[in-house]
Amino acid sequence: MSTEREAKQGMEQQTRKAFKKGAKKETTVEANESKQSRKKQKAEKSGAKTKKRARLRVFPIWLRIIVVLLFAMIALVAGLMVGYGVIGDGTPLDALKTETWRHIIDIVTKTE
C-alpha cells in the first residue's frame, strides 16, 4: 500500500511540475500576444486622435452652470411651497412672502 501511495504522490508531483512549466510558457506567449494587441490598439487610438477635429460644444459649460443653478432655484421654491402649503396647512404662496420669513426667524430666535 505504501508503494502505491508513494507512486501516486510521485506522479502528482511530476504532473504539478509539468503543469507549472507549461503554464509559465503559456502565460509568456499570452503576455506577448496581449502586449502586441495593446500596441496595435494604442497605434489605432493615436491615429484616430490625429484625425479628430476640435469639438464645438452646442451647449457651452457656462450655460450648463446657469441652467443647473436655475433648476436648483426652481426646486427650492417648489419645495418651499409644497412644504408650507401642503405639509404645513398654509397657502403655498405665503411661503414666498417676506412677512412669513420674518415671523419664522422671530420664532427660531425667540425674539418677539
Coordinates of C-alpha atoms in Angstrom, one line a residue:
M1 CA 0.0 0.0 0.0
S2 CA 2.8 2.4 0.9
T3 CA 4.4 1.9 -2.5
E4 CA 1.2 2.7 -4.3
R5 CA 0.8 5.9 -2.3
E6 CA 4.4 6.9 -3.0
A7 CA 3.9 6.2 -6.7
K8 CA 0.8 8.3 -6.7
Q9 CA 2.5 11.2 -4.9
G10 CA 5.5 11.0 -7.2
M11 CA 3.1 11.2 -10.2
E12 CA 1.2 14.1 -8.7
Q13 CA 4.5 16.0 -8.1
Q14 CA 5.7 15.3 -11.6
T15 CA 2.4 16.5 -13.1
R16 CA 2.4 19.6 -10.9
K17 CA 5.9 20.5 -12.0
A18 CA 5.0 19.8 -15.7
F19 CA 1.8 21.9 -15.3
K20 CA 3.7 24.8 -13.8
K21 CA 6.3 24.7 -16.5
G22 CA 3.6 24.5 -19.2
A23 CA 1.6 27.3 -17.5
K24 CA 4.6 29.6 -17.4
K25 CA 5.2 29.0 -21.1
E26 CA 1.6 29.7 -22.0
T27 CA 1.5 32.8 -19.9
T28 CA 4.5 34.2 -21.6
V29 CA 3.0 33.5 -25.0
E30 CA -0.3 35.1 -23.9
A31 CA 1.6 38.0 -22.4
N32 CA 3.4 38.7 -25.7
E33 CA 0.2 38.5 -27.7
S34 CA -1.6 40.8 -25.3
K35 CA 1.4 43.3 -25.5
Q36 CA 1.2 43.2 -29.2
S37 CA -2.5 43.7 -29.3
R38 CA -2.1 46.7 -26.8
K39 CA 0.4 48.2 -29.1
K40 CA -1.9 47.9 -32.0
Q41 CA -4.8 49.4 -30.0
K42 CA -2.6 52.4 -29.0
A43 CA -1.5 52.9 -32.5
E44 CA -5.1 52.9 -33.7
K45 CA -6.1 55.3 -31.0
S46 CA -3.3 57.7 -31.7
G47 CA -4.2 57.6 -35.4
A48 CA -7.8 58.3 -34.6
K49 CA -6.8 61.2 -32.3
T50 CA -4.9 62.9 -35.0
K51 CA -7.9 62.7 -37.4
K52 CA -10.4 64.1 -34.9
R53 CA -11.4 67.8 -35.2
A54 CA -11.9 70.0 -32.2
R55 CA -15.4 69.6 -30.8
L56 CA -17.7 72.6 -30.9
R57 CA -20.0 72.5 -27.9
V58 CA -23.6 73.2 -28.7
F59 CA -24.4 73.7 -25.0
P60 CA -21.4 75.6 -23.5
I61 CA -20.2 74.9 -20.0
W62 CA -21.1 78.4 -18.7
L63 CA -24.6 77.9 -19.9
R64 CA -24.8 74.5 -18.3
I65 CA -23.9 76.0 -14.9
I66 CA -26.5 78.7 -15.3
V67 CA -29.2 76.1 -16.2
V68 CA -28.2 73.9 -13.2
L69 CA -28.4 76.9 -10.8
L70 CA -31.8 77.9 -12.3
F71 CA -33.2 74.4 -11.8
A72 CA -31.9 74.4 -8.3
M73 CA -33.7 77.6 -7.5
I74 CA -36.9 76.3 -9.1
A75 CA -36.6 73.1 -7.0
L76 CA -36.0 75.2 -3.8
V77 CA -39.1 77.4 -4.4
A78 CA -41.3 74.4 -5.3
G79 CA -40.1 72.6 -2.2
L80 CA -40.9 75.7 0.0
M81 CA -44.3 76.0 -1.5
V82 CA -45.1 72.3 -1.1
G83 CA -43.7 72.2 2.4
Y84 CA -45.5 75.3 3.6
G85 CA -48.8 74.8 1.7
V86 CA -49.3 71.0 1.8
I87 CA -47.5 69.8 4.8
G88 CA -47.9 72.9 6.9
D89 CA -51.6 73.6 6.0
G90 CA -50.9 77.1 4.8
T91 CA -51.4 78.8 1.5
P92 CA -48.5 77.9 -0.8
L93 CA -47.9 81.5 -2.0
D94 CA -47.4 82.6 1.6
A95 CA -44.1 80.8 1.6
L96 CA -42.7 83.4 -0.8
K97 CA -43.7 86.5 1.4
T98 CA -41.1 88.2 3.5
E99 CA -43.5 88.6 6.4
T100 CA -43.7 84.8 6.7
W101 CA -39.9 84.5 6.9
R102 CA -39.6 87.3 9.4
H103 CA -42.2 85.5 11.6
I104 CA -40.3 82.2 11.2
I105 CA -37.0 83.9 12.1
D106 CA -38.6 85.5 15.2
I107 CA -39.9 82.1 16.3
V108 CA -36.5 80.5 15.9
T109 CA -34.6 83.3 17.6
K110 CA -37.3 83.7 20.2
T111 CA -37.5 87.5 20.0
E112 CA -41.0 88.9 19.7

